[in-house]
Amino acid sequence: MAVDNDRDGEVTFGGTDATSETQPHTFWVNDDNDGTGDGTENVGSPNKDYTNGQLSSKRDLEDLSRIHLEVSSIDDILSSGDLQLGLKWKNTSDSPAIRLYLHSDILGGTGYITDDGAAGLQIGTTYKDVLKDKSNLSTISGGSTFIFKKTFFQNLSGSEIKPLLFEGSGEGSGELTMVLLDKNDQEIGEGSSVWLNLENIKNLYVRGRADWSGENPPREFHGPTNDPPEPSFSFVFDQMGYPFDQPWYETGETIFFVHGWNQAYGNSLSFAETTFKRIWHRGFTGRFAMFRWPTEVGLTTYNDSDYKAWKSGSALKTFVQSVPGQTKNIAAHSMGNIVTGSALEKGMSVTNYALLNAAVPAACYDTDTSLHVNSYVTPLPSAELGFGGFLGGVSGNLVNFYLPQDFALITWDVNNDTNKPHILPAFAGSYSYDPNVTNPLERLSASFLLHTDRLVQTNHEAMSYVIQSQTWTAGSDGRTRGSINSDVDLSQYGFGDEHSAEWNRTPQQTADFYEELLMQFQIFPNP
Amino acid sequence: MKKKVVICVLVLGIVLLLLVQLREARTKYPKVDSQGEGSMQSEPAATDASQEIKDTEVVDLPDPIDSAAAEAKFLAAFKTPIAFFGKVVDQGGNAVSNASVRITLSDKAFESGSTSSLQSDGSGFFSIEGNGAAISIDVSKDGYYQTGESKGVFRYATANRTPLPTKLDPAVFVLHEQGKQEELIEIEARFRVSKNGTPLSVDLVTGERGSEGQTCLTVKAWTYDDKKNDQGRYSWKVNLSVNDGGLFKREERFDFVAPEISYNEIEEIVMSPDDENWSPQKEKDYFVKLGNGNYARIRFRMIAGGDNFFTLKSWYNPSGSTNLE
């Protein structure tokens, strides 16, 4: 019996795939709900996928790992029924449980995760149902023995292995052991075993949350002539009842993920967990960490969230400093790139940074005027509170994953056109820009109903509420350079105009993207 | 009764404050119209120079609007009328008829847009009418390669500097006509390689690690990522060689015919931390003349540092022809 314990994409018997009590194959319990068809990630659903007895969606397949049985020397006698093969747990801690599925690939490859056709076959009629034993048992748990039906071995036809997929259906660790039984179900011997460690996925990655509930929350605008106070942002590790359990195989690479705008906490966890699962399957063995920042939720909250995003940079910087890692990489989506840019501008240090669909003006990174596609009357250089070069000095290997048609970034352009300078609802106040004022630093102002008018003098407030960008976003313009080193066109993965295709599409449709993401982090993806 | 009076006074006070605010907001933007009172407001000139606001220059600004009007304008942007005109041509500028044109209209805020498709006419022209904040075009045709000019996104609801396509001046989309196709052996592989120059050979026929045979490409890399500078940059270099053969840099994407001479025994990619365009990775295309006299073209991408590996795509022609298409 073997698993891909070294995560190189190959299941081998013994050698680097060997497991032990201290080096178990660690995987997550399939306790989300991925729906049907292509599927959608639904974290925290009461209808957990491991309870439904079948593989209902292509997305559900990323919650399965591979296990291979090698019974070629006894397959004849097993198929006759004179000898029976069973699986049972030994040396357990807590309550590990798994459920098995036939693998549609007789070679037991990784196509179920990377190939749409293979995934379609896997969730099709022949392979979708959970494997049941001769007594109709479908879960291997506790002290019971799962005894394979003799028909299970009758179509082995000389193949050396019997490839299976398993999902975790109970948390815990233990030694899953092959046992041989006579025709009367009496155990007559033991075969090989694999050590498994099945955990809640939240035990397998780190969460940090910007703690903005203290004094001076963002968007607390004061008069009479003062700038808004700098909010007291820090971060807290957010265990949510699932403290990080460092796996034995952890290497020195850390990947941080920063979500975008308009995501409730649950949605951002869903994006983070999808990212973790997909890079795990491609062989990532480092630490994964997600950062939650206080985006507002609702379609009219864009500029306010943008401001909060800029203010969240210091908390992200502290979080990244607090999570260990020899090589720190960060992937940020959409407005999460404001948070990340802000942190970098404050001195956060990372080796590689993947900007995914970045909702940040290209001008922030690159002051090349060939990027100036708009004709707004607005300040340009960051020294005059414009976007120009605000992030031009940040260091690290910045890679711009851009999508020219991205619908959200086209909406960003419209927001840039119509909602800047920003006007608060119910005449509560407004921002303005007057280029006719002599001093460039006195051209931006804020007028609030309950406060005396004041000048806008900070970049964060100016960029979020007043300045119109002369460029598109970096996330829609692959020409952006400056502090950006290179680019990857996301349309090559067939993402069309989808802003969040990396998470909303199936694991198979996004396999090439996650492979490229790892390569940009100088991490060798498995085949 | 006393309570009602207090509430009335408060309401009146708030209304008064609102009026003061509105008045102030209006006076913040004294409209200065160089074209005379009542004329249409002109758009800012579409030049870089116009963005440099001079202290003495008086710039005309739009009237401020309230938040409800701003929201209405925001939503209306996705209903902007679009009349788009395009033309499909090949690399020689010749019209390409019956090309497939995929269209996406960005007609919803924060959602995927409506899609449709049509074909270019006998003169390569096509036109679309619709509504949206932008229109995305993706042109393709069997027997043609897409180029960097086969796609485009055109924004209609924002202040563009460049004029939008018209019937007389349509947007031009370029396809590259394919030539004679050969039976090529195509491989795609990825290998870790030592950071200290230990050679690794890959057989361009099988894609497997091989001995240094006549169809093998040999890769040696030196990566000094243990000596990073303050910016996290480091030196690295990689050597490519072919036994009894050589490599020739392939610069043009659609150049499929390998030269017969002028191959270099070794091709080297060098990256220094001081390079303005430093990157931990580099991708290059080469023609390869192999030891057995046959030709291949390869796309080699070195990813230096971390796991230190390279990716290799190869198209090998076993016939001996220099055509590698």
mmCIF file of C-alpha atoms in Angstrom, chain A residues 253 261 282 299-300 302 326-327 351-352 369-370 372-380 395-397 399 404-405 407-415 417-419 421 423-440 443 445-451 453 470 472-473 476 485-486 489 491-492 497-498 515-516 518-527, chain B residues 14 17-18 21-22 24-25 28-30 32 43-48 50-55 57-61 64-67 70-71 73-75 77-78 104-106 108-114 133-138 151-153 155 157-162 188 190-192 228 230-234 277-281 301 303-311:
data_model
loop_
_atom_site.group_PDB
_atom_site.id
_atom_site.type_symbol
_atom_site.label_atom_id
_atom_site.label_comp_id
_atom_site.label_asym_id
_atom_site.label_seq_id
_atom_site.Cartn_x
_atom_site.Cartn_y
_atom_site.Cartn_z
ATOM 1 C CA GLU A 253 9.111 28.433 1.533
ATOM 2 C CA TRP A 261 -12.467 43.651 -2.116
ATOM 3 C CA ARG A 282 1.142 20.520 -7.306
ATOM 4 C CA LEU A 299 -21.060 47.405 -4.427
ATOM 5 C CA THR A 300 -20.986 51.039 -3.263
ATOM 6 C CA TYR A 302 -15.218 50.558 -3.378
ATOM 7 C CA GLN A 326 13.425 31.238 4.595
ATOM 8 C CA THR A 327 11.797 32.396 1.375
ATOM 9 C CA THR A 351 11.307 37.355 -2.410
ATOM 10 C CA ASN A 352 8.548 37.019 -4.976
ATOM 11 C CA THR A 369 3.796 58.049 -19.977
ATOM 12 C CA SER A 370 3.077 55.524 -22.714
ATOM 13 C CA HIS A 372 -1.294 57.093 -19.914
ATOM 14 C CA VAL A 373 -4.507 56.154 -21.667
ATOM 15 C CA ASN A 374 -6.891 58.532 -19.894
ATOM 16 C CA SER A 375 -7.133 62.295 -20.116
ATOM 17 C CA TYR A 376 -8.293 63.300 -16.658
ATOM 18 C CA VAL A 377 -7.137 66.566 -15.138
ATOM 19 C CA THR A 378 -5.490 65.182 -12.074
ATOM 20 C CA PRO A 379 -2.118 65.215 -10.329
ATOM 21 C CA LEU A 380 0.408 62.675 -11.580
ATOM 22 C CA SER A 395 11.696 45.706 -3.993
ATOM 23 C CA GLY A 396 11.240 42.009 -4.651
ATOM 24 C CA ASN A 397 10.511 40.032 -7.797
ATOM 25 C CA VAL A 399 5.213 39.396 -11.433
ATOM 26 C CA PRO A 404 -6.861 42.426 -20.359
ATOM 27 C CA GLN A 405 -10.627 41.813 -20.447
ATOM 28 C CA PHE A 407 -14.664 42.704 -15.990
ATOM 29 C CA ALA A 408 -13.932 43.975 -12.505
ATOM 30 C CA LEU A 409 -10.979 46.016 -13.702
ATOM 31 C CA ILE A 410 -13.077 47.518 -16.482
ATOM 32 C CA THR A 411 -15.568 48.397 -13.750
ATOM 33 C CA TRP A 412 -12.613 49.888 -11.890
ATOM 34 C CA ASP A 413 -12.072 52.188 -14.881
ATOM 35 C CA VAL A 414 -15.695 53.318 -14.666
ATOM 36 C CA ASN A 415 -15.367 53.938 -10.936
ATOM 37 C CA ASP A 417 -14.247 57.969 -14.125
ATOM 38 C CA THR A 418 -17.471 58.547 -12.208
ATOM 39 C CA ASN A 419 -16.718 58.200 -8.494
ATOM 40 C CA PRO A 421 -13.505 62.782 -6.533
ATOM 41 C CA ILE A 423 -19.046 62.155 -2.884
ATOM 42 C CA LEU A 424 -20.561 60.836 0.312
ATOM 43 C CA PRO A 425 -24.244 59.902 0.298
ATOM 44 C CA ALA A 426 -26.950 62.295 1.580
ATOM 45 C CA PHE A 427 -24.762 65.352 1.115
ATOM 46 C CA ALA A 428 -22.593 64.213 4.011
ATOM 47 C CA GLY A 429 -19.532 65.535 2.268
ATOM 48 C CA SER A 430 -17.387 65.496 -0.797
ATOM 49 C CA TYR A 431 -13.837 65.609 -2.039
ATOM 50 C CA SER A 432 -12.607 67.970 -4.672
ATOM 51 C CA TYR A 433 -9.583 68.793 -6.735
ATOM 52 C CA ASP A 434 -8.856 72.289 -7.939
ATOM 53 C CA PRO A 435 -5.918 72.502 -10.331
ATOM 54 C CA ASN A 436 -6.148 76.276 -10.301
ATOM 55 C CA VAL A 437 -4.657 76.470 -6.823
ATOM 56 C CA THR A 438 -1.008 77.502 -7.042
ATOM 57 C CA ASN A 439 0.469 75.138 -4.471
ATOM 58 C CA PRO A 440 0.145 71.547 -5.740
ATOM 59 C CA ARG A 443 -5.271 71.437 -4.561
ATOM 60 C CA SER A 445 -9.694 69.190 -0.306
ATOM 61 C CA ALA A 446 -12.368 67.500 1.737
ATOM 62 C CA SER A 447 -15.630 69.017 2.815
ATOM 63 C CA PHE A 448 -17.752 67.215 5.376
ATOM 64 C CA LEU A 449 -21.112 68.195 6.765
ATOM 65 C CA LEU A 450 -20.120 67.960 10.388
ATOM 66 C CA HIS A 451 -16.521 69.130 10.069
ATOM 67 C CA ASP A 453 -13.270 71.912 5.389
ATOM 68 C CA GLN A 470 -4.350 58.297 -16.082
ATOM 69 C CA TRP A 472 -5.576 51.421 -16.465
ATOM 70 C CA THR A 473 -4.902 49.032 -13.663
ATOM 71 C CA SER A 476 -5.404 44.768 -17.036
ATOM 72 C CA ASN A 485 9.795 42.573 -13.348
ATOM 73 C CA SER A 486 7.671 40.425 -15.606
ATOM 74 C CA ASP A 489 -1.171 36.921 -19.463
ATOM 75 C CA SER A 491 -6.075 34.978 -20.871
ATOM 76 C CA GLN A 492 -3.802 32.090 -21.990
ATOM 77 C CA ASP A 497 -13.165 38.326 -18.565
ATOM 78 C CA GLU A 498 -13.521 36.510 -15.212
ATOM 79 C CA GLU A 515 1.707 25.524 -11.965
ATOM 80 C CA GLU A 516 2.866 28.875 -13.309
ATOM 81 C CA LEU A 518 4.584 28.066 -8.250
ATOM 82 C CA MET A 519 7.202 28.436 -10.967
ATOM 83 C CA GLN A 520 7.161 32.202 -10.521
ATOM 84 C CA PHE A 521 7.948 31.504 -6.870
ATOM 85 C CA GLN A 522 10.854 29.276 -8.040
ATOM 86 C CA ILE A 523 9.080 26.222 -6.672
ATOM 87 C CA PHE A 524 9.220 23.095 -8.831
ATOM 88 C CA PRO A 525 5.654 21.920 -9.490
ATOM 89 C CA ASN A 526 5.074 18.210 -9.788
ATOM 90 C CA PRO A 527 4.039 16.982 -13.252
ATOM 91 C CA ILE B 14 -29.614 70.321 9.578
ATOM 92 C CA LEU B 17 -26.260 73.156 7.188
ATOM 93 C CA LEU B 18 -26.995 71.159 4.057
ATOM 94 C CA GLN B 21 -22.643 72.806 2.269
ATOM 95 C CA LEU B 22 -24.268 72.807 -1.134
ATOM 96 C CA GLU B 24 -19.896 75.917 -0.601
ATOM 97 C CA ALA B 25 -19.603 72.990 -2.907
ATOM 98 C CA LYS B 28 -15.531 75.604 -4.914
ATOM 99 C CA TYR B 29 -15.778 75.124 -8.658
ATOM 100 C CA PRO B 30 -16.091 78.520 -10.297
ATOM 101 C CA VAL B 32 -14.332 79.307 -16.182
ATOM 102 C CA GLU B 43 -12.912 67.694 -22.906
ATOM 103 C CA PRO B 44 -9.324 68.123 -21.772
ATOM 104 C CA ALA B 45 -6.909 67.913 -24.651
ATOM 105 C CA ALA B 46 -5.577 64.413 -25.171
ATOM 106 C CA THR B 47 -1.906 65.119 -24.744
ATOM 107 C CA ASP B 48 0.595 64.477 -22.011
ATOM 108 C CA SER B 50 -2.237 68.869 -20.745
ATOM 109 C CA GLN B 51 -1.677 66.870 -17.594
ATOM 110 C CA GLU B 52 1.032 69.177 -16.323
ATOM 111 C CA ILE B 53 -1.027 71.783 -14.569
ATOM 112 C CA LYS B 54 0.730 75.086 -14.664
ATOM 113 C CA ASP B 55 0.262 77.459 -11.784
ATOM 114 C CA GLU B 57 -3.410 77.957 -16.008
ATOM 115 C CA VAL B 58 -7.102 77.955 -15.199
ATOM 116 C CA VAL B 59 -8.613 74.557 -15.791
ATOM 117 C CA ASP B 60 -12.246 74.001 -16.476
ATOM 118 C CA LEU B 61 -13.800 71.318 -14.319
ATOM 119 C CA PRO B 64 -19.862 68.386 -8.957
ATOM 120 C CA ILE B 65 -22.775 66.035 -8.723
ATOM 121 C CA ASP B 66 -24.451 64.415 -5.788
ATOM 122 C CA SER B 67 -23.819 60.811 -4.837
ATOM 123 C CA ALA B 70 -22.763 59.725 -9.450
ATOM 124 C CA GLU B 71 -24.208 56.279 -8.880
ATOM 125 C CA LYS B 73 -23.754 57.840 -13.976
ATOM 126 C CA PHE B 74 -21.752 54.833 -12.835
ATOM 127 C CA LEU B 75 -24.505 52.405 -13.798
ATOM 128 C CA ALA B 77 -21.663 53.776 -18.095
ATOM 129 C CA PHE B 78 -22.437 50.106 -18.683
ATOM 130 C CA THR B 104 -17.520 40.496 -25.091
ATOM 131 C CA LEU B 105 -19.513 43.561 -24.136
ATOM 132 C CA SER B 106 -18.790 44.807 -20.619
ATOM 133 C CA LYS B 108 -22.655 44.835 -16.276
ATOM 134 C CA ALA B 109 -20.808 46.257 -13.292
ATOM 135 C CA PHE B 110 -18.624 43.678 -11.553
ATOM 136 C CA GLU B 111 -19.954 40.809 -13.655
ATOM 137 C CA SER B 112 -18.959 38.956 -16.768
ATOM 138 C CA GLY B 113 -20.186 40.638 -19.910
ATOM 139 C CA SER B 114 -22.421 39.405 -22.710
ATOM 140 C CA ALA B 133 -18.527 50.266 -20.793
ATOM 141 C CA ALA B 134 -16.066 48.430 -23.048
ATOM 142 C CA ILE B 135 -15.853 45.905 -25.824
ATOM 143 C CA SER B 136 -13.313 43.084 -26.077
ATOM 144 C CA ILE B 137 -12.447 41.532 -29.411
ATOM 145 C CA ASP B 138 -10.646 38.228 -30.027
ATOM 146 C CA LYS B 151 -7.064 40.822 -29.500
ATOM 147 C CA GLY B 152 -8.043 44.148 -28.027
ATOM 148 C CA VAL B 153 -10.115 45.857 -25.357
ATOM 149 C CA ARG B 155 -13.180 51.371 -23.459
ATOM 150 C CA ALA B 157 -17.226 54.991 -20.967
ATOM 151 C CA THR B 158 -14.006 56.614 -19.839
ATOM 152 C CA ALA B 159 -11.884 59.549 -20.958
ATOM 153 C CA ASN B 160 -9.735 57.933 -23.628
ATOM 154 C CA ARG B 161 -6.743 59.795 -25.008
ATOM 155 C CA THR B 162 -6.764 57.917 -28.260
ATOM 156 C CA GLU B 188 7.574 19.443 -23.061
ATOM 157 C CA ARG B 190 10.768 20.285 -16.677
ATOM 158 C CA PHE B 191 13.946 19.369 -14.814
ATOM 159 C CA ARG B 192 15.710 20.419 -11.662
ATOM 160 C CA LYS B 228 21.816 37.938 -2.336
ATOM 161 C CA ASP B 230 20.033 44.122 -0.411
ATOM 162 C CA GLN B 231 17.353 43.851 -3.066
ATOM 163 C CA GLY B 232 17.348 40.071 -2.913
ATOM 164 C CA ARG B 233 19.073 39.756 -6.294
ATOM 165 C CA TYR B 234 21.843 37.332 -7.124
ATOM 166 C CA ASN B 277 16.192 44.080 -15.950
ATOM 167 C CA TRP B 278 17.338 41.497 -13.434
ATOM 168 C CA SER B 279 15.015 38.577 -13.052
ATOM 169 C CA PRO B 280 15.342 35.118 -11.511
ATOM 170 C CA GLN B 281 14.148 33.685 -14.793
ATOM 171 C CA ARG B 301 13.201 28.845 -19.684
ATOM 172 C CA ILE B 303 14.182 29.541 -13.296
ATOM 173 C CA ALA B 304 17.228 30.245 -11.179
ATOM 174 C CA GLY B 305 17.130 30.098 -7.396
ATOM 175 C CA GLY B 306 14.792 28.208 -5.103
ATOM 176 C CA ASP B 307 14.324 24.754 -6.617
ATOM 177 C CA ASN B 308 16.525 25.842 -9.572
ATOM 178 C CA PHE B 309 15.000 24.251 -12.631
ATOM 179 C CA PHE B 310 14.308 24.749 -16.295
ATOM 180 C CA THR B 311 11.417 24.104 -18.603
#
